[in-house]
Amino acid sequence: MTSAASRILSLADALQRFGRPHRGAQRLVFTNGCFDLLHPGHIKTLEASRALGDALIVGLNSDASVRQLKGPGRPIIPEQERAELLAALECVDAVVIYNQPTPRETIAALLPDVLVKGGDWPGDQIVGRAEVEAAGGRVVSIPVVPDYSTTAILQTIRNLPPASPPES
C-alpha cells in the first residue's frame, strides 16, 4: 500500500507514471476540482469516476487558483492538506496540483481515456473535452450528488450563532 504523500505528483511525475506511452492497456480517468471541504458528494463522485477506469488522477486547483475562482477567504484548507486528503482515498491513484484557472494544460499533457465532470457543467463548457476526444477518449458527465455543496456548508457555518463561553 502506498502512502498518501507518495500519490501527490508533479505533472512531470504523473506523465512518467500515467502518460500514454507508460500506461499500456490501463484506462486512465481524470477529474478535477477545488475540493476545499471534502464532503460525501465529493467521495461519491470520485468513486463513480474511478469505476470508469483502472486509475484515477485528480487535478487539484492550487490555493492561488481557488482564490481566483472562488474569491478571497478561499480556500479554507491549504492545497497540500487538500491533496493529502484526496490522495488518502482508496479510489484516488494520484493527485496533481495545478496553478492555472483550469486544468486544460494538465489534461492536454496526460490525455486521459476518460475525462469526468459533474453534471452541473454544460457539456460544451467542459475544459479539456476537445483534447480528450481528439485523442480518442471520452467525456463523462456524472450527476451531482444532491444536498452537498462546499459553499452551502460554509454558509451554514457562517450562520451559526456564536458559541457560549465555557462555564467557570
Backbone as a ProteinNet text record, in pm:
[ID]
protein_1_A
[PRIMARY]
MTSAASRILSLADALQRFGRPHRGAQRLVFTNGCFDLLHPGHIKTLEASRALGDALIVGLNSDASVRQLKGPGRPIIPEQERAELLAALECVDAVVIYNQPTPRETIAALLPDVLVKGGDWPGDQIVGRAEVEAAGGRVVSIPVVPDYSTTAILQTIRNLPPASPPES
[TERTIARY]
84.9	0	89.7	58.6	139	82.6	171.3	126.5	59.7	-25.2	-95.2	4.9	110	208.4	274.3	293.2	359.2	265.8	139.4	43.9	17.4	84.2	76.3	193.5	162.4	265	271.6	389.6	403.1	347.3	319.5	271.6	376.4	504.8	611.6	612.3	597	594.9	470	356.7	233	247.7	314.6	336.7	426.4	526.6	615.4	539.7	441.2	368.5	241.2	170.6	38.5	26.5	133.9	128.8	99.3	49.1	9.3	117	243.5	344.5	371.6	331.4	367.2	252.3	129.7	18.2	-30.7	19.3	-19.7	-169.4	-227.8	-371.3	-452.9	-384.9	-454.1	-539	-668.2	-760.2	-751.5	-702.5	-682.9	-804.7	-851.4	-963.1	-907.8	-958.6	-916.5	-1039.9	-1036.3	-1136.1	-1063.7	-1130.9	-1063.2	-1160.2	-1103.7	-1184.7	-1103.2	-1173.1	-1110.1	-1105	-1210.7	-1218.2	-1177.8	-1235.5	-1196.6	-1239.7	-1364.1	-1410.3	-1464.3	-1387.8	-1424.5	-1554	-1652.7	-1782	-1828.5	-1936.8	-1981.8	-2012.8	-2056.6	-2079.7	-1951.5	-1841.3	-1711.3	-1673.4	-1688.1	-1647.5	-1724.8	-1856.4	-1938.2	-1898	-1870	-1829.1	-1692.7	-1599.8	-1467.3	-1476.1	-1556.7	-1572.6	-1635.9	-1736.9	-1800.9	-1701.3	-1616.3	-1514.4	-1416.6	-1368.7	-1271.4	-1328.1	-1458.8	-1523.7	-1521.8	-1490.8	-1487.9	-1354.3	-1257.1	-1126.1	-1042	-913.2	-818.9	-740.2	-734.6	-661.6	-729.7	-734.2	-795	-692.6	-674.2	-594.4	-690.2	-669.8	-749	-662.1	-706.2	-642.3	-696.9	-609.5	-649.3	-607.9	-705.9	-674.6	-581.1	-474.8	-384.4	-458.3	-397.7	-457.9	-482.7	-384.6	-399.4	-513.2	-523.7	-630	-767.5	-778.9	-906.1	-945.1	-850.4	-880.2	-931	-868.3	-908.4	-1051.6	-1088.4	-1221.4	-1328.6	-1293.8	-1394	-1390	-1282.2	-1273	-1190.3	-1173.9	-1093.8	-1158.5	-1075.8	-1126.4	-1130.4	-1103.1	-1097.8	-959.7	-904	-964	-957.7	-1037	-1035.3	-917.2	-898.6	-793.1	-680.6	-554.9	-443.5	-426.8	-370.4	-360.2	-290.8	-183.5	-112.4	-199.9	-276	-365.3	-482.3	-536.1	-642.5	-589.7	-467.6	-406.5	-388.6	-345	-326.1	-458.7	-564.8	-696.3	-740.9	-728.2	-768.2	-681.7	-551.9	-459.4	-480.7	-538.1	-562.4	-684.2	-764.4	-883.2	-843.9	-903.8	-872.6	-897.3	-997.4	-1033.3	-941	-854.6	-766.1	-625.7	-576.6	-443.2	-335.5	-371.3	-274.3	-347.6	-279.1	-328.6	-221.2	-263.7	-173.4	-229.9	-152.6	-194.8	-158.5	-254.2	-226.1	-257.4	-180.5	-186.8	-270.4	-308	-386.6	-534.2	-614	-757	-829.9	-780.4	-840.9	-732.1	-774.6	-677.2	-641.9	-670.4	-650.9	-510.2	-406.9	-268.6	-241.9	-293.1	-273.8	-344.2	-467.7	-545	-477.6	-435.3	-371.2	-242.1	-172	-47.3	-75.7	-170.4	-199.3	-285	-373.1	-468.1	-532.5	-614.3	-679.8	-775.2	-804.5	-901.5	-1042.9	-1063.9	-1194.8	-1175.6	-1247.4	-1250	-1386.8	-1390.2	-1515.9	-1537.7	-1661.3	-1702.8	-1841.1	-1874.5	-2007.3	-2113.1	-2233.3	-2344.4	-2387	-2331.7	-2364.9	-2287.5	-2196.1	-2119.5	-2183.7	-2223.8	-2273.8	-2164.1	-2202.2	-2106.6	-2012.1	-2062.1	-1977.1	-1881.7	-1893.4	-1804.4	-1705.3	-1699.6	-1607.4	-1466.8	-1380.9	-1242	-1170.1	-1102	-1027	-1103.4	-1231.7	-1314.9	-1252.7	-1218.5	-1165.4	-1038.3	-948.6	-821.2	-843.2	-929.5	-952.9	-1021.8	-1125	-1197	-1109.3	-1025.8	-935.7	-835.6	-804	-709.1	-780.3	-911	-985.1	-1048.2	-1040	-1100.9	-1245.3	-1307.5	-1445.9	-1464.7	-1571.4	-1605.7	-1734.1	-1733.5	-1848.7	-1893.3	-2023	-2082.6	-2151.4	-2110.9	-2168	-2265.1	-2387.2	-2483.3	-2428.4	-2456.3	-2414.4	-2495.9	-2429.2	-2497.5	-2573.6	-2707.3	-2784.9	-2754.1	-2777.2	-2767.3	-2624.6	-2525.4	-2387.6	-2324.2	-2267.6	-2201.8	-2109	-1984.2	-1890.8	-1942.8	-1995.3	-2047.7	-2161.3	-2251.5	-2362.3	-2311.6	-2212.2	-2154.1	-2094.4	-2020.7	-1960.1	-2067.5	-2175.9	-2285.3	-2347.7	-2366.3	-2420.9	-2328.5	-2199.2	-2102.4	-2106.8	-2110.8	-2112.3	-2238.3	-2349.6	-2476.2	-2495.5	-2401.3	-2414.2	-2406.2	-2484	-2472.8	-2336.8	-2287.6	-2158.7	-2167.1	-2057.2	-2051.9	-2060.3	-2126.8	-2135.2	-1999.2	-1960.7	-1832.8	-1840.8	-1730.7	-1731	-1761.6	-1830.4	-1860.6	-1737.7	-1726.2	-1608.6	-1625.1
-117.9	0	124.5	216.4	338	443.6	528.4	634.9	744.1	821.9	931.6	1029.8	1062.1	1160	1114.6	985.1	935.6	940.4	968.3	977.8	1122	1216.5	1356.6	1378.6	1398.2	1400.6	1534.6	1568.7	1680	1631	1722.2	1680.8	1593.1	1630.4	1551.5	1408.4	1392.2	1258.5	1181.5	1251.6	1186.8	1137.3	1215.9	1174.7	1051.2	1044.7	928.5	802.3	819	703.4	672.5	778.5	760	814.8	870.9	923.4	811	845.1	743.1	638.8	677.5	574.5	480.5	518.5	441.1	361.2	386.6	320.4	193.7	164.4	41	32.6	-80.3	-102.1	-42	16.3	75.4	194	196.2	304	413.1	531.5	642.8	733.9	765.9	857.7	982.2	1098.1	1225.5	1305.6	1364.4	1462.6	1570.4	1680.2	1790.5	1871.9	1955.7	2045.7	2110.4	2190.2	2259.8	2171.2	2094	2001.8	2072	2190.1	2271.8	2210.3	2172.2	2098.2	1965.4	1860.4	1729.5	1681.6	1644.4	1600.4	1475.2	1410.7	1285.7	1298.5	1412.5	1431.5	1415.3	1470.6	1453.4	1305.2	1237.4	1096.8	1012.1	1031.2	952.3	980.8	1106	1141.7	1080.8	1086.3	1028.2	876.4	811.8	666.1	629.8	706.6	681.2	705.9	805.8	834.6	718.5	671.6	561.5	435.2	412.8	293.9	292.6	406.6	415.9	374.3	338.2	301.5	226	218.2	142.9	230.1	359.7	452.6	588.6	658.3	790.7	893.8	995.2	1111.3	1225.9	1292.2	1409.1	1532.8	1622.5	1752.3	1843.2	1904.8	1987.1	2131.2	2222	2364.2	2405.3	2477.8	2532.2	2638.2	2680.3	2786.1	2911.6	2952.6	3073.7	3057.9	2941.1	2913.6	2917.3	2860.2	2862.2	3006.3	3086.4	3227.6	3299.6	3270.6	3333.1	3293.3	3168.6	3118.7	3150.9	3140	3148	3278.4	3355.3	3482.6	3475.4	3591.9	3596.5	3511.3	3460.4	3375.8	3228.3	3198.1	3058.9	3035.2	2921.1	2803.4	2810.2	2727	2712.3	2623.3	2515.1	2417.4	2439.9	2452.3	2473.6	2357.2	2387.8	2289.6	2159.9	2167.1	2044.3	1953.9	2014	1935.2	1879.5	1958.3	1908.1	1791.7	1805	1697.9	1571.7	1586.3	1470.3	1399.2	1475.4	1415.3	1334.6	1393.4	1323.8	1199.8	1215.2	1104.6	988.5	1015	909.7	824.6	870.9	795.3	674.4	562.1	439.3	451.9	528.6	539.3	631.5	707.2	803.2	744	738.8	683.7	790.8	914.5	1024.2	1156.9	1256.5	1394	1481.7	1568.7	1664.7	1803.9	1888.1	2026	2112	2193	2284.2	2427.2	2520.2	2659.5	2747	2694.7	2771.2	2771.5	2863.2	2864.1	2737.2	2672.1	2547.5	2441	2314.7	2205.6	2174.2	2263.8	2234.3	2181.8	2248.2	2205.2	2065.3	2039	1907.8	1799.2	1826.8	1730.8	1706.6	1815.9	1803	1723.1	1733	1657.4	1509.2	1481.5	1343.1	1267.8	1340	1279.8	1154.3	1173.2	1057.2	989.2	863.4	789.9	836.6	879.8	927.4	1055.7	1158.9	1286.3	1296.2	1317.8	1321.7	1460.5	1509	1633	1610.3	1693.8	1687.5	1734.7	1683.3	1716	1860.8	1939.5	2082.1	2161.3	2095.4	2160.6	2130.8	2234.1	2208.1	2141.6	2043.3	1965.7	2049.9	2160.1	2243.2	2331.6	2330	2410	2325	2196.6	2108.6	2128.7	2183.8	2210.7	2079.3	2070.9	1951.7	1857.2	1883	1797	1778.2	1888.6	1881.3	1798.1	1819.2	1746.7	1597.2	1562.8	1421.4	1350.7	1413	1349.3	1338.9	1439.7	1434.4	1319.6	1281.7	1171.9	1036.5	1034.7	908.9	876.1	968	945.6	989.9	976.7	1019	1105.1	1183.6	1271.6	1219.3	1205.2	1153.8	1258	1283.5	1375.6	1291.5	1310.2	1235.2	1326.4	1279.4	1364	1411.8	1536.8	1593.7	1527.4	1493.4	1434.6	1547.1	1535.8	1644.4	1664.4	1785.5	1823.4	1833.6	1835.2	1854.6	1966.6	2062.4	2174.6	2240.3	2261.8	2330	2469.6	2539	2674.4	2671	2571.8	2560.9	2527.9	2440.9	2407.2	2532.2	2610.4	2732.7	2832.5	2842	2932.6	2890.1	2760.3	2708.6	2744	2724.8	2756	2904.5	2989.2	3134.7	3180.5	3106.7	3145.7	3087.8	3008.6	2953.1	3064.9	3054	3153.6	3139.7	3247.8	3237.5	3135	3068.7	2969.3	3039.2	2972.5	3026.3	3010.8	3108.3	3092.5	2974.3	2906.1	2791.2	2838.4	2752.5	2786.5	2771.2	2857.3	2852.3	2751.7
0	0	0	-90.4	-99	-5.5	44.4	133.8	52.2	119.4	52.2	-7.2	67.4	19.5	-110.4	-127.3	-248.5	-369.8	-346.2	-456.7	-498.4	-435.4	-477.3	-572.1	-699.2	-803	-874.8	-920.4	-1014	-1147.3	-1237.8	-1369.1	-1438.5	-1425.8	-1487.7	-1433.3	-1301.5	-1242.4	-1285.2	-1293.6	-1337.9	-1481.6	-1565.3	-1704.3	-1711.7	-1624.5	-1622	-1581.9	-1498	-1446.8	-1525.9	-1570.7	-1631.3	-1773.8	-1827.9	-1964.5	-2062.1	-2177.6	-2277.3	-2303.9	-2321.1	-2350.7	-2233.5	-2112.2	-1992	-1932.3	-1973.6	-1906.3	-1974	-2091.6	-2158.4	-2177.7	-2137.6	-2153.9	-2040.4	-1943.4	-1828.7	-1874.8	-1836.6	-1873	-1766.1	-1806.9	-1714.6	-1713.1	-1592.6	-1570.7	-1502.9	-1543.2	-1484.4	-1447.5	-1330	-1289.9	-1212	-1186.7	-1118	-1034.3	-949	-868.4	-759.7	-679.2	-566.3	-442	-417.9	-303.9	-174.2	-153.5	-38.6	93.8	105	222.1	169.5	187.7	134.3	200.4	119.5	171.2	96.8	143.8	81	-68.4	-113.1	-256.3	-335.7	-282.9	-348.2	-352.9	-240.5	-231.3	-332.8	-339.1	-432.4	-576.5	-608.5	-743.8	-777.6	-683.2	-706.6	-723.1	-641.9	-654.8	-789.2	-831	-961.3	-1074.3	-1059.2	-1160.7	-1171.1	-1058.5	-1056.1	-1118.9	-1103	-1158	-1311.1	-1372.3	-1518.1	-1579.6	-1494.6	-1548.8	-1448.9	-1480.8	-1398.1	-1300.5	-1328.2	-1240.9	-1249.7	-1136.9	-1130.7	-1086.3	-1169.5	-1131.2	-1103.7	-990.4	-956	-974.1	-1060.5	-1074.9	-966.7	-890.4	-777	-798.9	-790.5	-801.3	-688.1	-721.7	-620.3	-538.7	-429	-347.3	-429.2	-509.4	-591.3	-691	-749.7	-846.1	-778.9	-659.4	-586.3	-554.1	-507.2	-477	-600.7	-713.3	-839.7	-876.6	-852.1	-888	-784.8	-656.7	-550	-471.1	-486.3	-416.6	-289.5	-225.5	-102.5	7.4	94.1	201.6	163.4	40.7	-4.1	-61.7	-50	10.7	163.4	224.3	370.3	409.7	335.2	360.9	259.6	303.5	210.2	111.8	-5.4	-114.4	-74.2	1.6	38.4	125.2	215.4	300.4	219.3	126.4	38.7	-45	-95.3	-174.7	-90.7	33.1	121.3	147.8	170.2	193.9	71.8	-45.4	-167.8	-191.7	-175.3	-200.5	-103.1	12.3	110.9	75.3	-19.2	-58.1	-143.2	-115.6	-187	-337.4	-377.3	-518.5	-597.3	-530.5	-597	-609.1	-733.8	-757.6	-755.1	-790.3	-788.1	-785.8	-729.9	-726.7	-789.2	-880.2	-943.3	-917	-850.9	-822.6	-943.2	-988.1	-1099.3	-1057.6	-1111.9	-1069.2	-1162.5	-1278.2	-1373.5	-1330.4	-1386.4	-1351.6	-1395.6	-1501.6	-1548.8	-1561.9	-1569.2	-1583.1	-1729	-1822.5	-1965.2	-1994.1	-1941.6	-1969.1	-1913.7	-1795.4	-1732.6	-1813.7	-1854.3	-1933.1	-2068.3	-2133.8	-2265.8	-2257.4	-2145.8	-2129.5	-2101.2	-2012.9	-1973.4	-2075.2	-2144.4	-2238.6	-2179.8	-2076.2	-2015.1	-2113.2	-2086.8	-2167.5	-2137.4	-2011.9	-1969	-1888.4	-1927.3	-1854.6	-1789.6	-1658.1	-1583.9	-1524.8	-1539.8	-1473.6	-1415.5	-1317.8	-1257.1	-1354.6	-1338.1	-1426.3	-1423.7	-1332.1	-1327.9	-1433.4	-1504.8	-1611.4	-1745.6	-1820.6	-1955.8	-2039.2	-2121.2	-2199.7	-2282.6	-2338	-2423.8	-2344.4	-2211.6	-2126.9	-2048.6	-2076.8	-2005.1	-2061.2	-1978.1	-2017.3	-2043.3	-2155.6	-2191.6	-2282.8	-2301.9	-2386.6	-2524.9	-2590.4	-2727.1	-2732.7	-2638.1	-2637.3	-2615.9	-2520.3	-2488	-2604.6	-2659.5	-2770	-2894.8	-2921.1	-3037	-3024.1	-2900.6	-2876.9	-2865.9	-2891.3	-2887.7	-2754.3	-2658	-2527	-2525.4	-2409.4	-2396.9	-2273.3	-2275.9	-2164.9	-2102.1	-1970.1	-1897.7	-1796.5	-1796.6	-1700.2	-1593.1	-1468.7	-1356.8	-1282.5	-1256.7	-1186.2	-1051.3	-1021	-892.8	-781.7	-673.4	-558.2	-488.4	-480	-421.2	-272.4	-228	-86.2	-33.2	-122.1	-78.1	-159.3	-88.9	-153.9	-52.8	-93.2	-4.2	29.2	-71.1	-48.8	53.2	42.4	137.8	278	286.7	417.2	481.2	402.6	455.7	499.2	423	459.3	591.6	610.2	735.9	852	833.6	938.7	971.4	869.8	891.8	963	947.7	1008.5	1148.2	1196.8	1331.3	1434.9	1541.3	1648	1716.8	1775	1845.6	1958	1981.1	2089.5	2224.1	2315.3	2451.4	2517.9	2600.6	2671.1	2767.9	2787.3	2879.7	3022	3094.6	3232.9	3317.9	3416.9	3505.5	3613.7
[MASK]
++++++++++++++++++++++++++++++++++++++++++++++++++++++++++++++++++++++++++++++++++++++++++++++++++++++++++++++++++++++++++++++++++++++++++++++++++++++++++++++++++++++++

